Tab-separated table of N, CA and C in Angstrom:
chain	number	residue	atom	x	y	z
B	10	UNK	N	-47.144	-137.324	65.515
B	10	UNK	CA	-46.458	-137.359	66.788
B	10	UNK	C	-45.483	-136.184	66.855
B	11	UNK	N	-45.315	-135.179	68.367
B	11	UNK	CA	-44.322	-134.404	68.435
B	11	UNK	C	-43.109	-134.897	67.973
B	12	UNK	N	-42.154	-134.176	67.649
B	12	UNK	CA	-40.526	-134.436	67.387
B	12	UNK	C	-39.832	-133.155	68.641
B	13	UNK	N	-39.112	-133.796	69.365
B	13	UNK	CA	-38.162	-133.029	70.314
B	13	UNK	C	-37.870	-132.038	69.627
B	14	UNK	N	-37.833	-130.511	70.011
B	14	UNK	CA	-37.087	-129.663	69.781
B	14	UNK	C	-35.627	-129.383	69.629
B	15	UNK	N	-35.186	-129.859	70.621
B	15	UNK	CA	-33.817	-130.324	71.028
B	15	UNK	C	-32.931	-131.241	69.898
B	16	UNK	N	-33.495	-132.448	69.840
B	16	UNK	CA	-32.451	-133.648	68.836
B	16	UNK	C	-33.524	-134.092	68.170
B	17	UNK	N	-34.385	-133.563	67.769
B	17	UNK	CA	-35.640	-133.977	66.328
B	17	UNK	C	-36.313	-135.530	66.500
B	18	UNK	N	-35.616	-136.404	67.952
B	18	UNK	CA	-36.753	-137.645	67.989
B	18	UNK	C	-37.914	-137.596	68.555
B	19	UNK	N	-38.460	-138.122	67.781
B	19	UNK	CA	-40.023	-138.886	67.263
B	19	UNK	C	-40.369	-139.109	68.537
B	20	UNK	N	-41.289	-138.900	69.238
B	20	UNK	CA	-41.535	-139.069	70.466
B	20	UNK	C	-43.150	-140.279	70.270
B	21	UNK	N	-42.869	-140.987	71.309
B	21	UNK	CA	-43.850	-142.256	71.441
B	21	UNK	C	-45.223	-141.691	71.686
B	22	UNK	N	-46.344	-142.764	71.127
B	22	UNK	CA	-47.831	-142.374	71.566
B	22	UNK	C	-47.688	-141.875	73.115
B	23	UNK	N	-47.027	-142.936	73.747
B	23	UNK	CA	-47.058	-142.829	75.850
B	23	UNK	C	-46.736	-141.735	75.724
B	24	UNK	N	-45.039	-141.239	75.696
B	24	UNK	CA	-44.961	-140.046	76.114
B	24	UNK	C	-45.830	-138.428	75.837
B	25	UNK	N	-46.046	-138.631	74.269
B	25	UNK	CA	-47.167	-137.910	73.792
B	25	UNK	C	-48.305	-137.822	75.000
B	26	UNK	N	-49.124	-138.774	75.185
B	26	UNK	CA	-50.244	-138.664	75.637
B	26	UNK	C	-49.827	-137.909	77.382
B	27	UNK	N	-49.060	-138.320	78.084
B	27	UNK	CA	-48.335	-138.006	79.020
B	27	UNK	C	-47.993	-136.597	79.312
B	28	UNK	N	-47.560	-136.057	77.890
B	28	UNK	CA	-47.316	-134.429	77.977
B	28	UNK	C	-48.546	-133.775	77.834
B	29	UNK	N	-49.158	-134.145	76.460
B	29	UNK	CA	-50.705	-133.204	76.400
B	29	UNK	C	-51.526	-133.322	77.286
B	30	UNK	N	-51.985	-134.200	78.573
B	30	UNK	CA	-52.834	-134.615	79.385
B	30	UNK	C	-52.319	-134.367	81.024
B	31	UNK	N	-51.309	-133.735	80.821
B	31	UNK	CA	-51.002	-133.392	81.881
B	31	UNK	C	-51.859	-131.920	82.670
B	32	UNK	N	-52.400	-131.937	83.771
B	32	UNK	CA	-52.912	-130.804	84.152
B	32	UNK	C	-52.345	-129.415	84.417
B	33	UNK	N	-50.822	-129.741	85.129
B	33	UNK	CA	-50.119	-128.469	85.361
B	33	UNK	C	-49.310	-128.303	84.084
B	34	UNK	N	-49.781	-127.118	83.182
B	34	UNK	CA	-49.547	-128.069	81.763
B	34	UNK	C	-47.644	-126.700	81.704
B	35	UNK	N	-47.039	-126.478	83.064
B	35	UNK	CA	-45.855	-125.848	82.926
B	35	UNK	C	-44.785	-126.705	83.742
B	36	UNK	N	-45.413	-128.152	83.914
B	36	UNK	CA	-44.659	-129.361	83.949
B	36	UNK	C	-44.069	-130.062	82.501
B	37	UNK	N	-42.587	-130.359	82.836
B	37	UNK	CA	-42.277	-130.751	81.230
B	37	UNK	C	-42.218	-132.228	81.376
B	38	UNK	N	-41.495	-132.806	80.247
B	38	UNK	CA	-41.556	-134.295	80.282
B	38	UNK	C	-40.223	-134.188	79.529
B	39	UNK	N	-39.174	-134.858	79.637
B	39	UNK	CA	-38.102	-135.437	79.141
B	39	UNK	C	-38.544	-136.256	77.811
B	40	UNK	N	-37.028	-135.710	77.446
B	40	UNK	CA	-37.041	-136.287	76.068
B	40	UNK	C	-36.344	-138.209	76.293
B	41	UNK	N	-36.740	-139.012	75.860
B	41	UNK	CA	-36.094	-140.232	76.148
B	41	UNK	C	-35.132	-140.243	75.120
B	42	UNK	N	-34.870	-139.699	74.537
B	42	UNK	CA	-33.641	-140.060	73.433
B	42	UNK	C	-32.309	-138.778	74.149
B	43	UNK	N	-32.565	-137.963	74.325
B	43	UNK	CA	-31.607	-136.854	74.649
B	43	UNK	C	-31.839	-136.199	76.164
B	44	UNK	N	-32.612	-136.247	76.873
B	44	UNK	CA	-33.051	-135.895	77.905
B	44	UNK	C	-33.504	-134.892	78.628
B	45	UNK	N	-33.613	-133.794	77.583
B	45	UNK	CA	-33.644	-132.133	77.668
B	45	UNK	C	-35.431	-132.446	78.039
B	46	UNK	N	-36.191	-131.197	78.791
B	46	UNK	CA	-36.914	-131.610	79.229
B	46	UNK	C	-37.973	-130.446	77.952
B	47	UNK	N	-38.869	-130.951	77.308
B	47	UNK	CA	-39.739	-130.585	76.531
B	47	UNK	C	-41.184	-129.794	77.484
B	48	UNK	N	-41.516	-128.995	76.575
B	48	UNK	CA	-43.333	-128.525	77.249
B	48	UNK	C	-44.156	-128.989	75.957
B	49	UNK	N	-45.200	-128.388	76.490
B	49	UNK	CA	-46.323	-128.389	75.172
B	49	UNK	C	-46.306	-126.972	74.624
B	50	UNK	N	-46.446	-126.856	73.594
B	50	UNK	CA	-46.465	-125.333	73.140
B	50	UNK	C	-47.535	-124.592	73.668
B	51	UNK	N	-47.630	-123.207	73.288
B	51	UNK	CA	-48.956	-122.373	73.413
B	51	UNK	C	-49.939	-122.640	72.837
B	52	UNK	N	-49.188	-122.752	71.208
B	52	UNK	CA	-50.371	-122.555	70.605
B	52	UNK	C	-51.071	-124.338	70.663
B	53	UNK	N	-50.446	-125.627	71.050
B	53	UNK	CA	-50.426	-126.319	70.962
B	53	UNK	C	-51.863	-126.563	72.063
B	54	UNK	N	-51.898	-125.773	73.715
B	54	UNK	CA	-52.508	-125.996	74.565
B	54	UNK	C	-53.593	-124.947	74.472
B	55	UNK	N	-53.862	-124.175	73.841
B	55	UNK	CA	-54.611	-123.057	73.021
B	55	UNK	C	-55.802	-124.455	72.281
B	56	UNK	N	-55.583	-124.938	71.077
B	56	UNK	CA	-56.285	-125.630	69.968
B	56	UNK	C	-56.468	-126.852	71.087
B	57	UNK	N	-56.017	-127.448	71.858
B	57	UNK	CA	-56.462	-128.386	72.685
B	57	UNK	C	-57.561	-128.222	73.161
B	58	UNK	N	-57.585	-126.778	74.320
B	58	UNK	CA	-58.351	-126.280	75.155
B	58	UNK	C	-59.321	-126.331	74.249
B	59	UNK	N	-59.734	-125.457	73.459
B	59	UNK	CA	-60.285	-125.284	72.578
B	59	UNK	C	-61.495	-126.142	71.585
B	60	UNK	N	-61.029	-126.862	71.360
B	60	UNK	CA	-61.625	-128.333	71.259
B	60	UNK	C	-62.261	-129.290	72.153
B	61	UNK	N	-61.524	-128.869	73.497
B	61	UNK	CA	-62.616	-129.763	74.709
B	61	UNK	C	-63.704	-128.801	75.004
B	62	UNK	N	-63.318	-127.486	75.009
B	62	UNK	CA	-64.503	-126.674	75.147
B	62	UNK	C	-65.655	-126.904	74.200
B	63	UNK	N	-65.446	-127.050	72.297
B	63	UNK	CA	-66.258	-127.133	71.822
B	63	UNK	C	-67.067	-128.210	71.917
B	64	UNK	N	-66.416	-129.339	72.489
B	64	UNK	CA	-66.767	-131.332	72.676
B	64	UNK	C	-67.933	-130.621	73.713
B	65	UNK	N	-67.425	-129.997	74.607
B	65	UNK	CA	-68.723	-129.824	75.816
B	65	UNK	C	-69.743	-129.150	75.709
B	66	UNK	N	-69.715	-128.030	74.556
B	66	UNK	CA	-70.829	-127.074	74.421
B	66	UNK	C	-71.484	-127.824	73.278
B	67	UNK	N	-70.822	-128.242	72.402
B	67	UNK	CA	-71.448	-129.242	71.443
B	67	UNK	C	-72.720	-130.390	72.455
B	68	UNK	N	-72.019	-131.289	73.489
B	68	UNK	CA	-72.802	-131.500	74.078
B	68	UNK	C	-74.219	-130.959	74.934
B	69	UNK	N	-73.598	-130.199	75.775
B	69	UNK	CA	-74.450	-129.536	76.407
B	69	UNK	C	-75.530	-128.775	75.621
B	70	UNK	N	-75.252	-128.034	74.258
B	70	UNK	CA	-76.257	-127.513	73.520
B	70	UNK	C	-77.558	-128.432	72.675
B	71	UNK	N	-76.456	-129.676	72.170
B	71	UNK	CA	-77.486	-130.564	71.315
B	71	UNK	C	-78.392	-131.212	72.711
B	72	UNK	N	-78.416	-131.851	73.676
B	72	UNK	CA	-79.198	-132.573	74.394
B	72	UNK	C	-80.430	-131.795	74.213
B	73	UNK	N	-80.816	-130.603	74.556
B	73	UNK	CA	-82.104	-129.772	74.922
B	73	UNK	C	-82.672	-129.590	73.488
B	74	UNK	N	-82.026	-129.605	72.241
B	74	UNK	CA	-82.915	-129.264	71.056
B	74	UNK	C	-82.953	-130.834	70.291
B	75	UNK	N	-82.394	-131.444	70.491
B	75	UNK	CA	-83.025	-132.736	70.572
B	75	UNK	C	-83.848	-133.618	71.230
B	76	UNK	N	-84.138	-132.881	72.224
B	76	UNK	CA	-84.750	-133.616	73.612
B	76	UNK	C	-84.514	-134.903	73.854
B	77	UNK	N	-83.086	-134.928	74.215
B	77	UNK	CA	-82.088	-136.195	74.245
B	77	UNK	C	-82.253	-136.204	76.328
B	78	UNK	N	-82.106	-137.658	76.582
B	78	UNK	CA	-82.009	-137.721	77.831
B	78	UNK	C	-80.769	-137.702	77.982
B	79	UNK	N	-80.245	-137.868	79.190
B	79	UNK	CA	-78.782	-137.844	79.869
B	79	UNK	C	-78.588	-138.931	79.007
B	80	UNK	N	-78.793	-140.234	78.839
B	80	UNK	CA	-77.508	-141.454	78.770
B	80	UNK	C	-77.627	-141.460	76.946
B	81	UNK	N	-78.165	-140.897	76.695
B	81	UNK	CA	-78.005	-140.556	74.685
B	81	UNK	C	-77.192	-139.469	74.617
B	82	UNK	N	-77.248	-138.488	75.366
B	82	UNK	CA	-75.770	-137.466	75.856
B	82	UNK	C	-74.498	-138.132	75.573
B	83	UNK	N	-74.274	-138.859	76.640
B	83	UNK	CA	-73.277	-139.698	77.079
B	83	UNK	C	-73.172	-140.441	75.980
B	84	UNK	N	-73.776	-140.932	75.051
B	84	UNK	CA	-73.224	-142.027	73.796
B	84	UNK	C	-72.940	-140.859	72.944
B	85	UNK	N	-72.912	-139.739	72.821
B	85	UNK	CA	-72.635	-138.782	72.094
B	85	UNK	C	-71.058	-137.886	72.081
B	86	UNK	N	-71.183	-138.060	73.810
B	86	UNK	CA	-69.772	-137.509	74.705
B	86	UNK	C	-69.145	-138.512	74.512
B	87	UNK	N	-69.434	-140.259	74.193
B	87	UNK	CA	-68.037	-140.737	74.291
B	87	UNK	C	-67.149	-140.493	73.166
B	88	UNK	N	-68.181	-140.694	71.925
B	88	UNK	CA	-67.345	-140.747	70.428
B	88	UNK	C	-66.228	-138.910	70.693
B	89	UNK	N	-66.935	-138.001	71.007
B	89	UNK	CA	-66.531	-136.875	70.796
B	89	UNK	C	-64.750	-136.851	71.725
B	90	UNK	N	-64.711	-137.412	73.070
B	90	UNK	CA	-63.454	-137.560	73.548
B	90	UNK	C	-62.948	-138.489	72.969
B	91	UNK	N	-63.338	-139.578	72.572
B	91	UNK	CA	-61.866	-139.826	71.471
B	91	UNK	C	-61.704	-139.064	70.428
B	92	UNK	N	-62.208	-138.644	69.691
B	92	UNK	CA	-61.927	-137.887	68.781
B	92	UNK	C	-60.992	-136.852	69.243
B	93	UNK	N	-61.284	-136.563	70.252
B	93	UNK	CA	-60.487	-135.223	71.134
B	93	UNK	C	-59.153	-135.461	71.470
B	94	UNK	N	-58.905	-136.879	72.106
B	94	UNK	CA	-57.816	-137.618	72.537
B	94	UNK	C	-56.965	-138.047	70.866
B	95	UNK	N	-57.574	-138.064	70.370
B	95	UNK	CA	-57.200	-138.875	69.198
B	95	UNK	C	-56.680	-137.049	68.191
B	96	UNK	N	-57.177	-136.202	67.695
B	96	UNK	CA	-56.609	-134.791	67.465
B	96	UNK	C	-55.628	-134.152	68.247
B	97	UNK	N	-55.325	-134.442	69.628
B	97	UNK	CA	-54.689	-133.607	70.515
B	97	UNK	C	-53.228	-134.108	70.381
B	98	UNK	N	-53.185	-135.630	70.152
B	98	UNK	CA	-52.023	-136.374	69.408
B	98	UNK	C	-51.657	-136.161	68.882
B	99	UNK	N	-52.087	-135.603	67.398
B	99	UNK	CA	-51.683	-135.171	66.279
B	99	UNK	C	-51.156	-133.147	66.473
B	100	UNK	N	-52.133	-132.777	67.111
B	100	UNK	CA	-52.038	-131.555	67.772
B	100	UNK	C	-50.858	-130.872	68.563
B	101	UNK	N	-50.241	-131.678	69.406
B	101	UNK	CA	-49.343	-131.383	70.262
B	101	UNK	C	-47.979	-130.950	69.857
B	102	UNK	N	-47.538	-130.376	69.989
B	102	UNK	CA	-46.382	-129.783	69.285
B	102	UNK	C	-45.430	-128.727	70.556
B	103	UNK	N	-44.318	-129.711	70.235
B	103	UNK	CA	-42.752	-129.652	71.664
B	103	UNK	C	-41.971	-127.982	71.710
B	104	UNK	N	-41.975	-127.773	72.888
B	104	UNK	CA	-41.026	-126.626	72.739
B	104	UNK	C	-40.279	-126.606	74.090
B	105	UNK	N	-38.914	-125.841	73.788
B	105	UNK	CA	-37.421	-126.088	74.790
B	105	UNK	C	-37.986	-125.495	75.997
B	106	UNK	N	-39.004	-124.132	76.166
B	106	UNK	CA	-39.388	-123.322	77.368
B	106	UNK	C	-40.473	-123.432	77.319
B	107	UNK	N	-41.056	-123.229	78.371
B	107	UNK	CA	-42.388	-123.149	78.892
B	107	UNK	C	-42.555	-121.774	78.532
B	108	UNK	N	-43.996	-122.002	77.660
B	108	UNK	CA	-44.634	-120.678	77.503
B	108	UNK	C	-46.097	-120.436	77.931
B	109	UNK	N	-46.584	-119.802	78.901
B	109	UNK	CA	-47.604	-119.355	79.529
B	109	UNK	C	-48.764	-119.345	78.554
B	110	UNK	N	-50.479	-119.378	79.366
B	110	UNK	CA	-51.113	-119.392	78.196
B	110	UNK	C	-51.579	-117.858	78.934
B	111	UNK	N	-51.895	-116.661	78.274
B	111	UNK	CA	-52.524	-115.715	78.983
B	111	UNK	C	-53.329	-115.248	77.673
């Protein structure tokens, strides 16, 4: 789990999931212990991205050389987003400013 930049608390699964899953990802989220408002890091939304990209090409590549139909896809895509959801948790890591991804 992130730790605030600010006053070093432990931040909850909710809020966690709340910051990394956010779309406008230069929206912050408050700290509930101190109230300073946290981002997700760069490199933090970098290895995220990153990982959903590979979940999808992973998909999209195995169906055709397996000659998998769509819904054996899909039992394939579910395990892979938790796994994704479940790394990005561990992944996420707090910082005081918003830093751009370019």
């Amino acid at each position: 789990m992130p730790t605030c930049q600010n006053c070093g608390h432990k931040w909850s699964l909710k809020n966690t999931l709340k910051v990394a899953f956010k779309f406008n990802g230069n929206v912050g989220q408050k700290c509930s212990h101190c109230g300073e408002t946290q981002y997700v890091s760069k490199k933090s939304k970098n290895q995220i991205g990153i990982m959903g990209i590979v979940a999808f090409i992973v998909v999209v590549l195995i169906r055709p050389l397996l000659n998998q139909d769509f819904s054996t896809s899909m039992l394939l895509a579910i395990p892979l987003v938790i796994v994704l959801v479940i790394m990005s948790i561990y992944l996420t890591k707090l910082s005081n400013t918003r830093e751009a991804i370019r």
